[in-house]
Amino acid sequence: MSLQSELETLATFSDAPAPAVTRVVYSEPDRRARDYLKSLCRNAGLSMREDAVGNIFARRHGSDPTLPAVGTGSHIDAIPNAGAYDGTVGVLGGLEAIRILQRVGMCPRRSIELVIFCAEEPTRFGIGCFGSRLLAGALDASASMQLRDKDGRTLDDWRTAAGFHGDMAQVRLPAGYYSGFVELHIEQGPLLEQAGIPLGIVTAIAAPASLRLWIEGEGGHAGAVLMPQRRDAFCAAAEIVLAEETAAKATGACDTVATAGVCDVFPGAINSIPSRVRLELDVRDIDEARRDSVLAAIDRACAEVAARRGVTVRKETINSDPPAQCDSLVVDALCLAADRRGLGFQKMVSRAYHDSLFMSRIAPTAMLFIPCRGGVSHRPDEYAAPEDIASGAQVLADAIALLADH
Ligand code: GLV
Ligand code: MN
Ligand code: MN
C-alpha cells in the first residue's frame, strides 16, 4: 500500500462524514486508527510499545541499540470537523521515512523510533499536547489525574476504558532518551504555497496559552426582565471576547493571534436570559512577553466588565507555555537533506503548536513543513498534495539518516 492510500484509509476512521475527520482521543475511531497503525508498524518489522496513556512507540533498532535513538512522529487525533492531514502526515510520513531507509538497506548506528503522540489536540481534556507534555515532564502524573472532560469524566476513566492501565509515573521519558527529534507536518498556513517553495524548516514554535472563564450573571424570563435590571452572562462574555480581539490586534504584530473557540451558554434557551457562560480563549505569539500582554489585557477586561455588569468572572489558566527554539544541528540536517534532493526550503516559525514544542525540552528538535492548499487546516477541505507529502517523507528519511549516524 502506498503512503497516499494509507492516509486515505486512516481518514476513514472518523466520527464525521467524509471529507471531514473527527477523531477524538479514546473514541472508537481513535482505537481503530491505532489498531491500523500498529498493524502497519508490525508489517514494517518495528518493535512496539504503548505507555500508560496510549503514546505509541515503534522502533527500528540501530546497530548500537545502547545509543539514544532518533525520534520522529506526530499525532493522529483530529479536532471536530477537521481534515485528513494534520498530524497524520507526520505519523505516516515518519513510518514511510523508516521504510525508505529499510528499502535502501541502510542500517544506522542509532535506533529510529516513530512516536504516535496521544491527544495533541485539546478536544477531550482541554489541554493540547497531552501525551508529549507527559513524556517531557511538562505535566506530571498527579496533575494529569485532575484532568476532566466537559462532563466531568476523568482521564483515568477514559484511559482505562480504552485499555491503558499502566503506571502514569512511568510515562515520562528518561533524560537523554532521544539524541534528536524531527516532526513532519503540514504548514497550516499559506506561506510555502504562496512562495511556491516545497519545504519549510521550522526554527521556532510560538508560545500558546489558553484560558477557561466562567461568567456568572442572573437568568430570567427573556420577555419579563427589563434591560436595566439584567445581569446577562452572555453579553458580558461577548464584551470579553471582543476585548481579547482588540488586545491581540493592538500589539500591531502579525504573530499575535487570539481566538475564542468555545462558548457554552446556560441554559441555552431562546427565551431565557443566559445566567452562566463558559468561554475558552486561545492566545499565541512567538514573543512570550507580547503574548502575556494580551493575557493581562484580558484580565483587565474581565475585572472591568464584571464590575460594570454585576457579574462574576472566574478564570482558570489551562496552559501558558513558553515558545520553543529549534536545535541548530537538527535544522542543519534538514537543510542539508533538502539541498541534496534539490528541494527548495524556507526557514520559518510555526504559529501552530505541535508535540515538538514539548519534545524540544528533552531532545534537540526541529520540524519539517510541507505546503497545504490555501494554508487551510482544522477544516474538512484541508489538503496536501501527494508529491509534497512524498518529498517531505524523503527529506525526513535523509535527515533522520544523518542524525542516526551522528
Ligand atoms: C494544534 O492543533 C494547534 O492548535 O496549534
Ligand atoms: Mn491540529
Ligand atoms: Mn497537528
Coordinates of C-alpha atoms and ligand atoms in Angstrom, one line a residue:
M1 CA 0.0 0.0 0.0
S2 CA 1.3 3.5 -0.8
L3 CA 1.7 6.3 1.7
Q4 CA -1.2 8.0 0.0
S5 CA -3.6 5.2 0.3
E6 CA -2.6 4.7 3.9
L7 CA -3.5 8.3 4.5
E8 CA -6.8 7.7 2.8
T9 CA -7.5 4.6 4.9
L10 CA -6.6 6.5 8.1
A11 CA -9.1 9.2 7.2
T12 CA -11.9 6.6 7.2
F13 CA -11.6 6.2 11.0
S14 CA -13.7 9.1 11.8
D15 CA -16.8 10.2 13.7
A16 CA -17.7 12.7 10.9
P17 CA -18.8 12.1 7.4
A18 CA -16.0 12.4 4.7
P19 CA -14.3 14.6 3.8
A20 CA -14.5 15.8 7.4
V21 CA -12.4 13.9 10.0
T22 CA -13.3 13.9 13.7
R23 CA -11.1 11.6 15.8
V24 CA -11.0 12.4 19.5
V25 CA -8.6 10.6 21.7
Y26 CA -10.0 7.3 23.3
S27 CA -13.0 7.3 20.9
E28 CA -13.9 4.3 18.8
P29 CA -12.3 5.9 15.6
D30 CA -9.2 6.6 17.6
R31 CA -9.0 2.9 18.7
R32 CA -9.5 1.7 15.1
A33 CA -6.9 4.2 13.8
R34 CA -4.4 3.0 16.5
D35 CA -5.0 -0.7 15.5
Y36 CA -4.5 0.2 11.9
L37 CA -1.2 2.0 12.5
K38 CA 0.1 -0.7 14.8
S39 CA -0.5 -3.3 12.0
L40 CA 1.4 -1.1 9.6
C41 CA 4.3 -0.8 12.0
R42 CA 4.3 -4.5 12.7
N43 CA 4.4 -5.2 8.9
A44 CA 7.4 -2.9 8.7
G45 CA 9.1 -5.1 11.3
L46 CA 9.2 -2.4 14.0
S47 CA 9.2 -3.3 17.7
M48 CA 6.4 -1.6 19.6
R49 CA 5.3 -0.5 23.0
E50 CA 2.5 1.7 24.3
D51 CA 2.7 3.7 27.5
A52 CA 0.0 4.2 30.2
V53 CA -1.9 6.8 28.3
G54 CA -1.5 5.4 24.8
N55 CA 1.5 7.1 23.3
I56 CA 2.7 4.5 20.8
F57 CA 6.5 3.9 20.1
A58 CA 7.6 1.9 17.1
R59 CA 11.3 1.3 16.9
R60 CA 13.7 0.1 14.3
H61 CA 16.8 -1.0 16.1
G62 CA 20.1 0.5 15.1
S63 CA 23.5 -1.3 15.0
D64 CA 24.2 0.1 18.5
P65 CA 20.9 -0.2 20.5
T66 CA 22.6 1.3 23.6
L67 CA 22.8 4.8 22.0
P68 CA 19.9 7.3 22.4
A69 CA 17.5 6.9 19.5
V70 CA 16.4 9.4 16.8
G71 CA 12.7 10.1 17.2
T72 CA 10.1 11.2 14.7
G73 CA 6.3 11.3 14.7
S74 CA 3.2 13.3 15.3
H75 CA -0.4 12.8 16.3
I76 CA -3.5 11.1 14.8
D77 CA -6.2 12.7 16.8
A78 CA -8.3 15.3 14.9
I79 CA -10.5 18.1 16.3
P80 CA -14.2 18.1 15.5
N81 CA -14.8 18.7 11.8
A82 CA -11.1 18.6 10.8
G83 CA -9.2 17.3 7.8
A84 CA -7.1 14.3 6.9
Y85 CA -3.6 15.7 7.0
D86 CA -2.9 17.5 10.3
G87 CA -0.7 15.2 12.4
T88 CA -1.3 12.1 10.2
V89 CA 1.3 13.3 7.6
G90 CA 3.9 13.2 10.3
V91 CA 2.9 9.8 11.6
L92 CA 2.5 8.0 8.2
G93 CA 5.3 10.1 6.7
G94 CA 7.5 9.2 9.7
L95 CA 6.7 5.5 9.1
E96 CA 7.4 5.9 5.4
A97 CA 10.8 7.5 6.2
I98 CA 11.8 4.5 8.2
R99 CA 10.6 2.2 5.4
I100 CA 12.6 4.3 2.9
L101 CA 15.7 3.7 4.9
Q102 CA 14.9 0.0 5.1
R103 CA 14.4 -0.3 1.4
V104 CA 17.8 1.2 0.6
G105 CA 19.3 -1.2 3.1
M106 CA 20.5 1.5 5.5
C107 CA 21.4 0.3 9.0
P108 CA 22.3 3.3 11.1
R109 CA 24.1 3.2 14.4
R110 CA 21.2 4.7 16.4
S111 CA 17.7 3.2 16.6
I112 CA 15.0 5.2 14.9
E113 CA 11.7 5.5 16.8
L114 CA 8.3 6.6 15.4
V115 CA 6.1 8.2 18.1
I116 CA 2.4 8.4 17.7
F117 CA 1.6 11.0 20.4
C118 CA -1.6 10.7 22.4
A119 CA -4.0 13.6 22.3
E120 CA -2.1 16.5 20.7
E121 CA -5.5 18.2 20.3
P122 CA -7.2 19.7 23.3
T123 CA -10.6 18.4 22.4
R124 CA -11.2 15.8 25.2
F125 CA -9.4 17.3 28.2
G126 CA -9.0 20.9 27.2
I127 CA -5.2 20.8 27.1
G128 CA -3.1 20.5 23.9
C129 CA -0.1 18.1 23.5
F130 CA -1.2 16.0 26.4
G131 CA 0.9 13.0 25.5
S132 CA 4.1 14.9 24.7
R133 CA 3.7 17.1 27.9
L134 CA 3.7 13.9 29.9
L135 CA 6.7 12.5 28.0
A136 CA 8.7 15.7 28.6
G137 CA 7.7 16.0 32.2
A138 CA 5.9 19.3 31.5
L139 CA 2.7 17.8 33.0
D140 CA 3.2 15.4 35.9
A141 CA 1.3 12.3 36.6
S142 CA -0.7 13.7 39.6
A143 CA -1.7 16.9 37.7
S144 CA -2.9 14.8 34.8
M145 CA -5.1 12.8 37.2
Q146 CA -7.0 16.0 37.8
L147 CA -8.0 16.4 34.1
R148 CA -11.7 16.0 33.3
D149 CA -13.7 16.2 30.1
K150 CA -16.5 18.7 29.9
D151 CA -18.9 16.2 31.5
G152 CA -16.6 15.6 34.5
R153 CA -15.3 12.2 33.4
T154 CA -11.6 11.8 34.4
L155 CA -8.6 10.9 32.4
D156 CA -8.3 7.7 34.4
D157 CA -11.8 6.7 33.4
W158 CA -11.1 7.3 29.8
R159 CA -7.7 5.7 29.6
T160 CA -8.7 2.6 31.4
A161 CA -11.8 2.2 29.3
A162 CA -9.6 2.4 26.3
G163 CA -7.4 -0.3 27.7
F164 CA -4.5 1.7 29.2
H165 CA -3.8 0.7 32.8
G166 CA -0.1 1.2 33.4
D167 CA 1.6 3.4 35.9
M168 CA 1.3 7.1 35.0
A169 CA 4.6 7.9 36.7
Q170 CA 6.3 5.7 34.1
V171 CA 5.2 7.8 31.1
R172 CA 7.9 10.5 31.4
L173 CA 10.9 9.7 29.2
P174 CA 14.3 9.3 30.9
A175 CA 16.8 12.1 30.2
G176 CA 18.7 11.6 27.0
Y177 CA 16.2 9.1 25.6
Y178 CA 16.4 10.8 22.1
S179 CA 19.5 12.2 20.6
G180 CA 17.3 14.2 18.2
F181 CA 13.7 14.6 17.2
V182 CA 12.1 15.7 13.9
E183 CA 8.4 16.1 13.2
L184 CA 7.0 16.3 9.7
H185 CA 3.8 18.4 9.5
I186 CA 1.6 20.4 7.1
E187 CA 2.4 24.1 7.4
Q188 CA -1.2 25.0 8.4
G189 CA -0.5 28.4 6.9
P190 CA -0.2 29.8 3.3
L191 CA 3.4 30.9 3.1
L192 CA 5.0 27.9 1.4
E193 CA 2.2 27.7 -1.2
Q194 CA 2.3 31.4 -1.9
A195 CA 6.1 31.3 -2.4
G196 CA 6.0 28.1 -4.4
I197 CA 8.5 26.5 -2.1
P198 CA 8.1 22.8 -1.3
L199 CA 9.6 22.7 2.2
G200 CA 9.6 24.8 5.4
I201 CA 12.3 24.2 8.1
V202 CA 11.0 25.3 11.4
T203 CA 13.4 27.3 13.6
A204 CA 10.9 28.2 16.5
I205 CA 7.4 27.4 17.7
A206 CA 5.1 30.1 19.0
A207 CA 4.1 30.2 22.7
P208 CA 0.5 29.1 23.3
A209 CA -1.7 30.0 26.2
S210 CA -5.3 29.0 26.9
L211 CA -7.8 30.1 29.5
R212 CA -11.2 28.9 30.7
L213 CA -13.5 31.6 32.0
W214 CA -16.8 31.0 33.9
I215 CA -19.0 34.1 33.8
E216 CA -21.9 34.0 36.2
G217 CA -24.8 36.5 36.0
E218 CA -28.5 36.1 36.6
G219 CA -31.0 34.3 34.5
G220 CA -34.6 35.1 34.0
H221 CA -37.5 35.5 31.6
A222 CA -36.5 37.0 28.2
G223 CA -39.7 38.9 28.0
A224 CA -40.3 39.9 31.5
V225 CA -37.0 41.2 32.9
L226 CA -36.4 44.8 31.8
M227 CA -33.0 45.7 30.3
P228 CA -31.7 47.9 33.2
Q229 CA -32.3 45.0 35.6
R230 CA -30.3 42.4 33.6
R231 CA -27.0 40.7 34.5
D232 CA -26.7 38.8 31.3
A233 CA -23.7 36.4 31.4
F234 CA -23.5 36.1 27.6
C235 CA -23.5 39.8 27.0
A236 CA -20.6 40.0 29.5
A237 CA -18.8 37.2 27.7
A238 CA -19.3 38.9 24.3
E239 CA -17.5 42.0 25.7
I240 CA -14.6 39.9 27.0
V241 CA -14.2 38.1 23.6
L242 CA -14.1 41.5 21.8
A243 CA -11.6 42.8 24.4
E244 CA -9.4 39.7 23.6
E245 CA -9.6 40.5 19.9
T246 CA -8.8 44.2 20.4
A247 CA -5.8 43.4 22.6
A248 CA -4.4 41.0 20.1
K249 CA -4.8 43.5 17.2
A250 CA -3.4 46.3 19.4
T251 CA 0.1 44.7 19.6
G252 CA 0.4 45.5 15.9
A253 CA 2.4 42.2 15.3
C254 CA 1.0 39.7 12.8
D255 CA 2.4 37.0 15.1
T256 CA -0.1 37.8 17.9
V257 CA -3.3 35.8 17.4
A258 CA -6.2 35.3 19.7
T259 CA -9.3 33.1 19.4
A260 CA -12.5 32.4 21.4
G261 CA -13.3 28.9 20.2
V262 CA -15.6 27.6 22.9
C263 CA -18.7 29.3 24.3
D264 CA -21.2 27.3 26.3
V265 CA -24.3 29.3 27.2
F266 CA -26.6 28.1 30.1
P267 CA -29.5 27.3 30.0
G268 CA -29.3 27.8 26.2
A269 CA -33.0 28.6 25.6
I270 CA -34.0 31.4 23.3
N271 CA -36.5 32.9 25.8
S272 CA -34.2 32.7 28.8
I273 CA -31.5 35.2 29.8
P274 CA -28.1 33.5 30.0
S275 CA -27.1 33.0 33.6
R276 CA -23.8 31.3 33.0
V277 CA -21.3 31.1 30.3
R278 CA -18.1 29.0 29.9
L279 CA -15.6 30.6 27.5
E280 CA -12.3 29.1 26.3
L281 CA -9.8 31.5 24.9
D282 CA -6.5 30.8 23.0
V283 CA -3.8 33.3 22.7
R284 CA -0.4 32.8 20.9
D285 CA 2.7 34.7 19.9
I286 CA 6.2 33.9 19.1
D287 CA 7.1 36.6 21.6
E288 CA 6.1 35.4 25.0
A289 CA 6.1 38.9 26.7
R290 CA 3.8 40.2 24.0
R291 CA 1.5 37.2 24.4
D292 CA 1.4 37.8 28.1
S293 CA 0.5 41.4 27.5
V294 CA -2.7 40.2 25.7
L295 CA -3.4 37.9 28.7
A296 CA -3.0 40.8 31.0
A297 CA -5.4 42.9 28.9
I298 CA -8.0 40.0 29.1
D299 CA -7.6 40.1 32.9
R300 CA -8.3 43.8 33.0
A301 CA -11.3 43.4 30.7
C302 CA -12.7 40.7 32.9
A303 CA -12.5 42.9 36.0
E304 CA -14.0 45.9 34.3
V305 CA -16.9 44.0 32.7
A306 CA -17.6 42.2 35.9
A307 CA -17.8 45.4 37.9
R308 CA -19.9 47.3 35.3
R309 CA -22.3 44.4 34.6
G310 CA -22.6 43.0 38.1
V311 CA -21.4 39.5 37.0
T312 CA -18.6 37.4 38.4
V313 CA -15.8 36.1 36.3
R314 CA -13.6 33.1 37.4
K315 CA -10.5 32.2 35.4
E316 CA -8.6 29.0 35.1
T317 CA -5.3 29.1 33.1
I318 CA -5.2 25.9 31.3
N319 CA -1.7 26.4 29.9
S320 CA 0.7 29.2 29.4
D321 CA 3.8 27.7 27.7
P322 CA 7.0 29.4 26.5
P323 CA 8.0 29.3 22.8
A324 CA 10.5 26.7 21.6
Q325 CA 13.7 27.3 19.8
C326 CA 14.6 24.5 17.4
D327 CA 18.0 22.9 17.6
S328 CA 20.6 24.1 15.0
L329 CA 22.1 20.7 14.4
V330 CA 18.7 19.2 13.6
V331 CA 17.8 22.3 11.5
D332 CA 21.1 21.9 9.6
A333 CA 20.5 18.2 9.0
L334 CA 17.1 19.1 7.4
C335 CA 18.7 21.9 5.3
L336 CA 21.4 19.5 4.1
A337 CA 18.9 16.8 3.3
A338 CA 16.7 19.2 1.3
D339 CA 19.7 20.6 -0.6
R340 CA 20.9 17.2 -1.5
R341 CA 17.5 16.4 -3.0
G342 CA 17.5 19.7 -4.9
L343 CA 14.4 20.8 -3.0
G344 CA 14.0 24.5 -2.1
F345 CA 13.1 25.4 1.5
Q346 CA 12.4 28.4 3.6
K347 CA 13.2 28.7 7.3
M348 CA 10.1 29.7 9.2
V349 CA 8.4 29.8 12.6
S350 CA 5.4 27.7 13.5
R351 CA 2.5 29.6 14.7
A352 CA 0.6 26.4 15.4
Y353 CA 1.8 24.3 18.4
H354 CA 3.0 20.8 17.9
D355 CA 4.3 17.9 20.1
S356 CA 7.7 19.2 19.1
L357 CA 7.1 22.2 21.4
F358 CA 7.5 19.7 24.3
M359 CA 9.9 17.3 22.7
S360 CA 12.3 20.3 22.3
R361 CA 12.5 20.3 26.2
I362 CA 14.1 16.9 26.3
A363 CA 15.8 16.5 22.9
P364 CA 17.4 18.6 20.2
T365 CA 14.3 19.1 18.0
A366 CA 13.2 20.7 14.7
M367 CA 10.3 20.4 12.3
L368 CA 9.8 20.0 8.6
F369 CA 6.8 21.6 7.0
I370 CA 5.1 20.9 3.6
P371 CA 2.6 23.2 1.9
C372 CA -1.1 22.7 2.4
R373 CA -3.7 24.1 -0.1
G374 CA -4.6 27.7 0.7
G375 CA -3.0 27.3 4.1
V376 CA -6.2 25.7 5.2
S377 CA -6.2 23.5 8.3
H378 CA -8.6 22.3 11.1
R379 CA -11.2 22.2 8.3
P380 CA -12.5 19.3 6.2
D381 CA -11.0 20.8 3.0
E382 CA -7.5 20.6 4.4
Y383 CA -5.3 19.1 1.6
A384 CA -1.7 18.4 0.9
A385 CA -0.5 17.2 -2.5
P386 CA 0.8 13.6 -2.7
E387 CA 4.1 14.9 -4.3
D388 CA 4.7 17.3 -1.4
I389 CA 4.0 14.6 1.1
A390 CA 6.4 12.2 -0.7
S391 CA 9.1 14.9 -0.7
G392 CA 8.5 15.5 3.0
A393 CA 8.9 11.8 3.8
Q394 CA 12.1 11.6 1.6
V395 CA 13.8 14.6 3.2
L396 CA 12.7 13.4 6.6
A397 CA 14.3 10.0 5.9
D398 CA 17.5 11.6 4.7
A399 CA 17.7 13.9 7.8
I400 CA 17.0 11.0 10.1
A401 CA 19.8 9.0 8.4
L402 CA 22.2 11.9 9.0
L403 CA 21.1 12.2 12.7
A404 CA 21.1 8.4 13.3
D405 CA 24.8 8.1 12.2
H406 CA 25.8 11.2 14.1
Ligands
GLV1 C1 -2.7 22.5 17.1 O1 -3.6 21.8 16.6 C2 -2.8 23.9 17.3 O2 -4.0 24.3 17.7 O3 -1.9 24.6 17.1
MN2 MN -4.3 20.4 14.9
MN3 MN -1.0 18.9 14.2

